[in-house]
Amino acid sequence: MPVTPRETSPTSLGVRLSAALAVVPLLRLAVVRHAVPVGSPWRTGCAGCAAPIGLDRPWPALSPVARCGRCGARVGAPPGVVEAAVVAAVAAVILIGAPPLPTVALLWWLGWVVPAALVDLAVHRLPDRLTYPAAAGTWMLLGLAAATGAGTAPWLRATAAGLGLALFFAATTLLLGRRGFGLGDAKLALGVGLLLGWYGWSVLFLGVLTAFGFSALVSLALLATRRATWSTHLPFGPHLTLATLTTLTTLLLPP
């Protein structure tokens, strides 16, 4: 699907970046809440001193400092990581320059999967409370884009791609058990397939191939530095997320 380049003024860029950074406390809170082992209750306070953490008191726990205001323990995602991810995501979205509704769909998806990927890095899980809204909202926004001018063909292709990719990941879980991907990866793949499939089957193929490439490079690096063994289970969600954004940016970047 062709994308029409759009110019962005420095003022507009600053407004968009400021708006994106304004949601950082919410993204950090999502990581704090969900970065717990399977079967544990969602976290509502500091793991060290149980001081409450919420949007009513974002500093310093939900700020770039990422430290508990009472005991000084680190809270949630490492300092600066969420902020860097938000800046990179906004830059990629602006470079892509897609039409408004597909752009909103991508931003919606990123708003849920950035914290999900950080949770996956921390505790090797992709919570349903993050992956389901990401996929559902993306599907509806792309459907709205189809109804308001893009046509049904890209939306039907995106739907088929999302379901197909999710089923592929789920099948590896059923057939290979722990050697396959987790069901959380399958739920994340639903949104990945929707976004990549919207732009074409070749975009979907390249995005998935890129995700496996990222995973292979990281695995080899960890093996070489003896920080992992051949039996170590590594999270795949961050690779899927980064590969999706990288693929869209690379292929859809206006000339």
PDB file of C-alpha atoms in Angstrom:
ATOM      1  CA  MET A   1       0.000   0.000   0.000  1.00  0.00           C
ATOM      2  CA  PRO A   2       1.548   3.311  -1.036  1.00  0.00           C
ATOM      3  CA  VAL A   3       2.170   5.891   1.655  1.00  0.00           C
ATOM      4  CA  THR A   4       2.062   9.609   0.923  1.00  0.00           C
ATOM      5  CA  PRO A   5       4.976  11.512   2.493  1.00  0.00           C
ATOM      6  CA  ARG A   6       4.031  14.327   4.841  1.00  0.00           C
ATOM      7  CA  GLU A   7       6.219  17.125   6.082  1.00  0.00           C
ATOM      8  CA  THR A   8       6.472  17.675   9.828  1.00  0.00           C
ATOM      9  CA  SER A   9       7.394  21.085  11.234  1.00  0.00           C
ATOM     10  CA  PRO A  10       9.687  21.338  14.279  1.00  0.00           C
ATOM     11  CA  THR A  11       6.772  22.738  16.301  1.00  0.00           C
ATOM     12  CA  SER A  12       4.518  19.828  15.352  1.00  0.00           C
ATOM     13  CA  LEU A  13       7.292  17.375  16.152  1.00  0.00           C
ATOM     14  CA  GLY A  14       7.772  18.937  19.577  1.00  0.00           C
ATOM     15  CA  VAL A  15       4.052  18.779  20.325  1.00  0.00           C
ATOM     16  CA  ARG A  16       3.840  15.109  19.342  1.00  0.00           C
ATOM     17  CA  LEU A  17       6.906  14.179  21.330  1.00  0.00           C
ATOM     18  CA  SER A  18       5.662  16.054  24.399  1.00  0.00           C
ATOM     19  CA  ALA A  19       2.273  14.339  24.142  1.00  0.00           C
ATOM     20  CA  ALA A  20       3.956  10.948  23.862  1.00  0.00           C
ATOM     21  CA  LEU A  21       6.246  11.561  26.838  1.00  0.00           C
ATOM     22  CA  ALA A  22       3.221  12.610  28.882  1.00  0.00           C
ATOM     23  CA  VAL A  23       2.013   8.992  28.851  1.00  0.00           C
ATOM     24  CA  VAL A  24       5.338   7.642  30.139  1.00  0.00           C
ATOM     25  CA  PRO A  25       4.107   7.410  33.768  1.00  0.00           C
ATOM     26  CA  LEU A  26       1.158   5.326  32.568  1.00  0.00           C
ATOM     27  CA  LEU A  27       3.450   2.993  30.615  1.00  0.00           C
ATOM     28  CA  ARG A  28       5.800   2.681  33.574  1.00  0.00           C
ATOM     29  CA  LEU A  29       2.857   1.917  35.845  1.00  0.00           C
ATOM     30  CA  ALA A  30       1.791  -0.884  33.477  1.00  0.00           C
ATOM     31  CA  VAL A  31       5.249  -2.444  33.781  1.00  0.00           C
ATOM     32  CA  VAL A  32       5.191  -2.158  37.579  1.00  0.00           C
ATOM     33  CA  ARG A  33       1.725  -3.722  37.809  1.00  0.00           C
ATOM     34  CA  HIS A  34       2.352  -6.665  35.481  1.00  0.00           C
ATOM     35  CA  ALA A  35       6.022  -7.577  35.981  1.00  0.00           C
ATOM     36  CA  VAL A  36       5.248 -10.332  38.486  1.00  0.00           C
ATOM     37  CA  PRO A  37       5.558 -14.132  38.223  1.00  0.00           C
ATOM     38  CA  VAL A  38       2.635 -16.120  36.858  1.00  0.00           C
ATOM     39  CA  GLY A  39       0.067 -16.726  39.584  1.00  0.00           C
ATOM     40  CA  SER A  40       1.129 -13.731  41.668  1.00  0.00           C
ATOM     41  CA  PRO A  41      -1.233 -10.789  42.267  1.00  0.00           C
ATOM     42  CA  TRP A  42      -0.617  -7.600  40.326  1.00  0.00           C
ATOM     43  CA  ARG A  43       1.876  -5.359  42.122  1.00  0.00           C
ATOM     44  CA  THR A  44       0.466  -2.184  43.643  1.00  0.00           C
ATOM     45  CA  GLY A  45       3.506  -0.923  45.534  1.00  0.00           C
ATOM     46  CA  CYS A  46       7.263  -1.033  45.913  1.00  0.00           C
ATOM     47  CA  ALA A  47       8.614  -4.572  46.181  1.00  0.00           C
ATOM     48  CA  GLY A  48      11.057  -3.434  48.852  1.00  0.00           C
ATOM     49  CA  CYS A  49       8.964  -1.378  51.269  1.00  0.00           C
ATOM     50  CA  ALA A  50       5.380  -1.756  49.926  1.00  0.00           C
ATOM     51  CA  ALA A  51       5.022   2.013  49.441  1.00  0.00           C
ATOM     52  CA  PRO A  52       1.978   2.591  47.173  1.00  0.00           C
ATOM     53  CA  ILE A  53       2.737   3.374  43.534  1.00  0.00           C
ATOM     54  CA  GLY A  54       0.166   5.069  41.326  1.00  0.00           C
ATOM     55  CA  LEU A  55      -0.555   7.950  38.984  1.00  0.00           C
ATOM     56  CA  ASP A  56      -1.515  10.143  41.932  1.00  0.00           C
ATOM     57  CA  ARG A  57       2.150  10.102  42.998  1.00  0.00           C
ATOM     58  CA  PRO A  58       4.245   9.499  39.865  1.00  0.00           C
ATOM     59  CA  TRP A  59       7.478  11.037  41.139  1.00  0.00           C
ATOM     60  CA  PRO A  60      10.000   9.463  41.439  1.00  0.00           C
ATOM     61  CA  ALA A  61       8.762   5.875  40.970  1.00  0.00           C
ATOM     62  CA  LEU A  62       7.094   6.485  37.581  1.00  0.00           C
ATOM     63  CA  SER A  63       9.618   9.066  36.393  1.00  0.00           C
ATOM     64  CA  PRO A  64      12.843   8.430  34.436  1.00  0.00           C
ATOM     65  CA  VAL A  65      14.553   8.014  37.831  1.00  0.00           C
ATOM     66  CA  ALA A  66      12.499   4.837  38.434  1.00  0.00           C
ATOM     67  CA  ARG A  67      13.206   4.762  42.168  1.00  0.00           C
ATOM     68  CA  CYS A  68      10.919   4.354  45.156  1.00  0.00           C
ATOM     69  CA  GLY A  69      10.455   7.653  46.943  1.00  0.00           C
ATOM     70  CA  ARG A  70      10.531   5.950  50.341  1.00  0.00           C
ATOM     71  CA  CYS A  71      13.326   3.361  50.234  1.00  0.00           C
ATOM     72  CA  GLY A  72      15.134   4.258  47.002  1.00  0.00           C
ATOM     73  CA  ALA A  73      14.764   0.772  45.492  1.00  0.00           C
ATOM     74  CA  ARG A  74      14.494   0.507  41.719  1.00  0.00           C
ATOM     75  CA  VAL A  75      10.907   0.336  40.506  1.00  0.00           C
ATOM     76  CA  GLY A  76       9.736  -1.277  37.274  1.00  0.00           C
ATOM     77  CA  ALA A  77      11.605  -0.708  34.023  1.00  0.00           C
ATOM     78  CA  PRO A  78      15.233   0.538  34.217  1.00  0.00           C
ATOM     79  CA  PRO A  79      15.807   4.309  34.208  1.00  0.00           C
ATOM     80  CA  GLY A  80      15.403   5.900  30.791  1.00  0.00           C
ATOM     81  CA  VAL A  81      14.321   2.738  28.976  1.00  0.00           C
ATOM     82  CA  VAL A  82      10.632   3.582  28.597  1.00  0.00           C
ATOM     83  CA  GLU A  83      11.459   7.164  27.644  1.00  0.00           C
ATOM     84  CA  ALA A  84      13.922   6.009  24.982  1.00  0.00           C
ATOM     85  CA  ALA A  85      11.370   3.533  23.608  1.00  0.00           C
ATOM     86  CA  VAL A  86       8.706   6.248  23.378  1.00  0.00           C
ATOM     87  CA  VAL A  87      11.035   8.642  21.555  1.00  0.00           C
ATOM     88  CA  ALA A  88      12.094   5.900  19.117  1.00  0.00           C
ATOM     89  CA  ALA A  89       8.473   4.898  18.496  1.00  0.00           C
ATOM     90  CA  VAL A  90       7.359   8.477  17.828  1.00  0.00           C
ATOM     91  CA  ALA A  91      10.298   9.052  15.490  1.00  0.00           C
ATOM     92  CA  ALA A  92       9.482   5.869  13.572  1.00  0.00           C
ATOM     93  CA  VAL A  93       5.786   6.750  13.264  1.00  0.00           C
ATOM     94  CA  ILE A  94       6.629  10.230  11.961  1.00  0.00           C
ATOM     95  CA  LEU A  95       9.141   8.834   9.457  1.00  0.00           C
ATOM     96  CA  ILE A  96       6.622   6.305   8.156  1.00  0.00           C
ATOM     97  CA  GLY A  97       4.100   9.088   7.504  1.00  0.00           C
ATOM     98  CA  ALA A  98       1.146   6.720   7.102  1.00  0.00           C
ATOM     99  CA  PRO A  99      -2.453   8.012   6.774  1.00  0.00           C
ATOM    100  CA  PRO A 100      -4.106   9.118  10.045  1.00  0.00           C
ATOM    101  CA  LEU A 101      -6.077   6.015  11.040  1.00  0.00           C
ATOM    102  CA  PRO A 102      -3.329   3.440  10.357  1.00  0.00           C
ATOM    103  CA  THR A 103      -0.998   5.769  12.269  1.00  0.00           C
ATOM    104  CA  VAL A 104      -3.402   5.847  15.224  1.00  0.00           C
ATOM    105  CA  ALA A 105      -3.654   2.045  15.033  1.00  0.00           C
ATOM    106  CA  LEU A 106       0.134   1.743  15.236  1.00  0.00           C
ATOM    107  CA  LEU A 107       0.325   4.195  18.138  1.00  0.00           C
ATOM    108  CA  TRP A 108      -2.445   2.328  19.973  1.00  0.00           C
ATOM    109  CA  TRP A 109      -0.610  -0.958  19.500  1.00  0.00           C
ATOM    110  CA  LEU A 110       2.686   0.501  20.679  1.00  0.00           C
ATOM    111  CA  GLY A 111       1.053   1.970  23.770  1.00  0.00           C
ATOM    112  CA  TRP A 112       0.190  -1.546  24.938  1.00  0.00           C
ATOM    113  CA  VAL A 113       3.090  -3.625  23.621  1.00  0.00           C
ATOM    114  CA  VAL A 114       5.973  -1.420  24.795  1.00  0.00           C
ATOM    115  CA  PRO A 115       5.167  -2.183  28.455  1.00  0.00           C
ATOM    116  CA  ALA A 116       4.299  -5.776  27.499  1.00  0.00           C
ATOM    117  CA  ALA A 117       7.738  -6.260  25.944  1.00  0.00           C
ATOM    118  CA  LEU A 118       9.417  -4.848  29.056  1.00  0.00           C
ATOM    119  CA  VAL A 119       7.355  -7.185  31.238  1.00  0.00           C
ATOM    120  CA  ASP A 120       8.428 -10.090  29.021  1.00  0.00           C
ATOM    121  CA  LEU A 121      12.066  -9.113  29.503  1.00  0.00           C
ATOM    122  CA  ALA A 122      11.616  -8.956  33.264  1.00  0.00           C
ATOM    123  CA  VAL A 123       9.519 -12.050  34.042  1.00  0.00           C
ATOM    124  CA  HIS A 124       9.083 -13.917  30.723  1.00  0.00           C
ATOM    125  CA  ARG A 125       5.360 -13.368  30.376  1.00  0.00           C
ATOM    126  CA  LEU A 126       3.062 -11.353  28.114  1.00  0.00           C
ATOM    127  CA  PRO A 127      -0.067 -10.500  30.125  1.00  0.00           C
ATOM    128  CA  ASP A 128      -3.475 -10.841  28.474  1.00  0.00           C
ATOM    129  CA  ARG A 129      -4.411  -7.469  29.951  1.00  0.00           C
ATOM    130  CA  LEU A 130      -1.875  -5.890  27.583  1.00  0.00           C
ATOM    131  CA  THR A 131      -1.878  -8.099  24.479  1.00  0.00           C
ATOM    132  CA  TYR A 132      -5.647  -8.438  24.040  1.00  0.00           C
ATOM    133  CA  PRO A 133      -6.442  -4.695  24.064  1.00  0.00           C
ATOM    134  CA  ALA A 134      -3.473  -4.106  21.741  1.00  0.00           C
ATOM    135  CA  ALA A 135      -4.840  -6.500  19.110  1.00  0.00           C
ATOM    136  CA  ALA A 136      -8.524  -5.621  19.542  1.00  0.00           C
ATOM    137  CA  GLY A 137      -8.000  -1.877  19.257  1.00  0.00           C
ATOM    138  CA  THR A 138      -5.668  -2.272  16.277  1.00  0.00           C
ATOM    139  CA  TRP A 139      -8.201  -4.447  14.458  1.00  0.00           C
ATOM    140  CA  MET A 140     -11.029  -1.968  15.037  1.00  0.00           C
ATOM    141  CA  LEU A 141      -8.970   1.073  14.036  1.00  0.00           C
ATOM    142  CA  LEU A 142      -7.813  -0.613  10.845  1.00  0.00           C
ATOM    143  CA  GLY A 143     -11.422  -1.596  10.194  1.00  0.00           C
ATOM    144  CA  LEU A 144     -12.395   2.055  10.545  1.00  0.00           C
ATOM    145  CA  ALA A 145      -9.617   2.982   8.113  1.00  0.00           C
ATOM    146  CA  ALA A 146     -11.018   0.424   5.671  1.00  0.00           C
ATOM    147  CA  ALA A 147     -14.547   1.800   6.031  1.00  0.00           C
ATOM    148  CA  THR A 148     -13.466   5.400   5.491  1.00  0.00           C
ATOM    149  CA  GLY A 149     -11.505   5.040   2.298  1.00  0.00           C
ATOM    150  CA  ALA A 150      -8.804   2.371   2.388  1.00  0.00           C
ATOM    151  CA  GLY A 151     -11.176  -0.386   1.239  1.00  0.00           C
ATOM    152  CA  THR A 152     -11.856  -3.833   2.636  1.00  0.00           C
ATOM    153  CA  ALA A 153      -8.984  -5.645   0.902  1.00  0.00           C
ATOM    154  CA  PRO A 154      -6.162  -4.504   3.231  1.00  0.00           C
ATOM    155  CA  TRP A 155      -8.351  -5.026   6.298  1.00  0.00           C
ATOM    156  CA  LEU A 156      -9.311  -8.564   5.285  1.00  0.00           C
ATOM    157  CA  ARG A 157      -5.673  -9.320   4.517  1.00  0.00           C
ATOM    158  CA  ALA A 158      -4.623  -7.884   7.881  1.00  0.00           C
ATOM    159  CA  THR A 159      -7.248  -9.977   9.670  1.00  0.00           C
ATOM    160  CA  ALA A 160      -6.105 -13.146   7.912  1.00  0.00           C
ATOM    161  CA  ALA A 161      -2.459 -12.326   8.610  1.00  0.00           C
ATOM    162  CA  GLY A 162      -3.118 -11.681  12.305  1.00  0.00           C
ATOM    163  CA  LEU A 163      -5.085 -14.880  12.798  1.00  0.00           C
ATOM    164  CA  GLY A 164      -2.616 -16.914  10.752  1.00  0.00           C
ATOM    165  CA  LEU A 165       0.443 -15.672  12.620  1.00  0.00           C
ATOM    166  CA  ALA A 166      -1.234 -16.171  15.989  1.00  0.00           C
ATOM    167  CA  LEU A 167      -2.214 -19.729  15.058  1.00  0.00           C
ATOM    168  CA  PHE A 168       1.335 -20.462  13.920  1.00  0.00           C
ATOM    169  CA  PHE A 169       2.792 -19.399  17.276  1.00  0.00           C
ATOM    170  CA  ALA A 170       0.062 -21.223  19.198  1.00  0.00           C
ATOM    171  CA  ALA A 171       0.704 -24.394  17.181  1.00  0.00           C
ATOM    172  CA  THR A 172       4.358 -24.435  18.241  1.00  0.00           C
ATOM    173  CA  THR A 173       3.204 -24.330  21.859  1.00  0.00           C
ATOM    174  CA  LEU A 174       0.850 -27.274  21.381  1.00  0.00           C
ATOM    175  CA  LEU A 175       3.312 -29.334  19.344  1.00  0.00           C
ATOM    176  CA  LEU A 176       6.632 -28.520  21.030  1.00  0.00           C
ATOM    177  CA  GLY A 177       5.651 -27.561  24.576  1.00  0.00           C
ATOM    178  CA  ARG A 178       8.347 -25.541  26.323  1.00  0.00           C
ATOM    179  CA  ARG A 179      10.554 -25.750  23.224  1.00  0.00           C
ATOM    180  CA  GLY A 180       7.953 -23.788  21.284  1.00  0.00           C
ATOM    181  CA  PHE A 181       6.672 -20.267  21.717  1.00  0.00           C
ATOM    182  CA  GLY A 182       4.380 -19.332  24.576  1.00  0.00           C
ATOM    183  CA  LEU A 183       0.702 -18.532  24.208  1.00  0.00           C
ATOM    184  CA  GLY A 184       1.570 -14.970  25.173  1.00  0.00           C
ATOM    185  CA  ASP A 185       3.700 -14.759  22.032  1.00  0.00           C
ATOM    186  CA  ALA A 186       0.727 -15.999  20.007  1.00  0.00           C
ATOM    187  CA  LYS A 187      -1.508 -13.267  21.432  1.00  0.00           C
ATOM    188  CA  LEU A 188       1.129 -10.638  20.716  1.00  0.00           C
ATOM    189  CA  ALA A 189       1.529 -12.040  17.203  1.00  0.00           C
ATOM    190  CA  LEU A 190      -2.143 -11.328  16.536  1.00  0.00           C
ATOM    191  CA  GLY A 191      -1.500  -7.584  16.603  1.00  0.00           C
ATOM    192  CA  VAL A 192       1.800  -7.966  14.773  1.00  0.00           C
ATOM    193  CA  GLY A 193       0.082  -9.800  11.928  1.00  0.00           C
ATOM    194  CA  LEU A 194      -2.646  -7.153  11.730  1.00  0.00           C
ATOM    195  CA  LEU A 195      -0.199  -4.270  11.391  1.00  0.00           C
ATOM    196  CA  LEU A 196       2.195  -5.958   8.977  1.00  0.00           C
ATOM    197  CA  GLY A 197      -0.526  -7.678   6.969  1.00  0.00           C
ATOM    198  CA  TRP A 198      -2.287  -4.338   6.396  1.00  0.00           C
ATOM    199  CA  TYR A 199       0.625  -3.327   4.165  1.00  0.00           C
ATOM    200  CA  GLY A 200       1.052  -6.639   2.345  1.00  0.00           C
ATOM    201  CA  TRP A 201       2.069 -10.267   2.635  1.00  0.00           C
ATOM    202  CA  SER A 202       5.679  -9.452   1.786  1.00  0.00           C
ATOM    203  CA  VAL A 203       5.779  -6.968   4.678  1.00  0.00           C
ATOM    204  CA  LEU A 204       4.450  -9.651   7.021  1.00  0.00           C
ATOM    205  CA  PHE A 205       7.032 -12.180   5.829  1.00  0.00           C
ATOM    206  CA  LEU A 206       9.908  -9.739   6.215  1.00  0.00           C
ATOM    207  CA  GLY A 207       8.724  -8.659   9.657  1.00  0.00           C
ATOM    208  CA  VAL A 208       8.585 -12.216  10.978  1.00  0.00           C
ATOM    209  CA  LEU A 209      11.958 -13.002   9.394  1.00  0.00           C
ATOM    210  CA  THR A 210      13.419  -9.897  11.044  1.00  0.00           C
ATOM    211  CA  ALA A 211      12.084 -10.991  14.432  1.00  0.00           C
ATOM    212  CA  PHE A 212      13.774 -14.374  14.101  1.00  0.00           C
ATOM    213  CA  GLY A 213      16.951 -12.629  12.967  1.00  0.00           C
ATOM    214  CA  PHE A 214      16.974 -10.368  16.024  1.00  0.00           C
ATOM    215  CA  SER A 215      16.348 -13.367  18.261  1.00  0.00           C
ATOM    216  CA  ALA A 216      19.198 -15.340  16.680  1.00  0.00           C
ATOM    217  CA  LEU A 217      21.665 -12.464  17.042  1.00  0.00           C
ATOM    218  CA  VAL A 218      20.793 -11.882  20.705  1.00  0.00           C
ATOM    219  CA  SER A 219      20.936 -15.615  21.455  1.00  0.00           C
ATOM    220  CA  LEU A 220      24.373 -15.967  19.863  1.00  0.00           C
ATOM    221  CA  ALA A 221      25.650 -12.937  21.763  1.00  0.00           C
ATOM    222  CA  LEU A 222      24.405 -14.357  25.072  1.00  0.00           C
ATOM    223  CA  LEU A 223      25.932 -17.744  24.287  1.00  0.00           C
ATOM    224  CA  ALA A 224      29.248 -16.160  23.343  1.00  0.00           C
ATOM    225  CA  THR A 225      29.363 -14.219  26.614  1.00  0.00           C
ATOM    226  CA  ARG A 226      28.193 -17.285  28.592  1.00  0.00           C
ATOM    227  CA  ARG A 227      25.151 -15.448  29.876  1.00  0.00           C
ATOM    228  CA  ALA A 228      22.896 -18.183  28.485  1.00  0.00           C
ATOM    229  CA  THR A 229      23.033 -21.837  27.468  1.00  0.00           C
ATOM    230  CA  TRP A 230      21.337 -23.738  24.643  1.00  0.00           C
ATOM    231  CA  SER A 231      18.529 -24.672  27.034  1.00  0.00           C
ATOM    232  CA  THR A 232      17.901 -21.138  28.318  1.00  0.00           C
ATOM    233  CA  HIS A 233      14.405 -19.840  27.558  1.00  0.00           C
ATOM    234  CA  LEU A 234      14.615 -16.311  26.176  1.00  0.00           C
ATOM    235  CA  PRO A 235      11.665 -13.922  25.727  1.00  0.00           C
ATOM    236  CA  PHE A 236      10.539 -13.442  22.130  1.00  0.00           C
ATOM    237  CA  GLY A 237       8.062 -10.595  22.645  1.00  0.00           C
ATOM    238  CA  PRO A 238      10.688  -7.819  22.511  1.00  0.00           C
ATOM    239  CA  HIS A 239      12.011  -9.192  19.211  1.00  0.00           C
ATOM    240  CA  LEU A 240       8.516  -9.257  17.689  1.00  0.00           C
ATOM    241  CA  THR A 241       7.840  -5.718  18.831  1.00  0.00           C
ATOM    242  CA  LEU A 242      11.146  -4.287  17.597  1.00  0.00           C
ATOM    243  CA  ALA A 243      10.961  -6.198  14.313  1.00  0.00           C
ATOM    244  CA  THR A 244       7.466  -4.872  13.597  1.00  0.00           C
ATOM    245  CA  LEU A 245       8.505  -1.250  14.074  1.00  0.00           C
ATOM    246  CA  THR A 246      11.793  -1.761  12.209  1.00  0.00           C
ATOM    247  CA  THR A 247      10.083  -3.404   9.241  1.00  0.00           C
ATOM    248  CA  LEU A 248       7.397  -0.749   8.911  1.00  0.00           C
ATOM    249  CA  THR A 249       9.965   2.039   9.199  1.00  0.00           C
ATOM    250  CA  THR A 250      12.319   0.469   6.672  1.00  0.00           C
ATOM    251  CA  LEU A 251       9.781  -0.498   4.028  1.00  0.00           C
ATOM    252  CA  LEU A 252       7.400   2.447   4.323  1.00  0.00           C
ATOM    253  CA  LEU A 253       9.944   5.233   4.751  1.00  0.00           C
ATOM    254  CA  PRO A 254       9.145   7.798   2.050  1.00  0.00           C
ATOM    255  CA  PRO A 255      11.883   8.278  -0.571  1.00  0.00           C
TER     256      PRO A 255
END
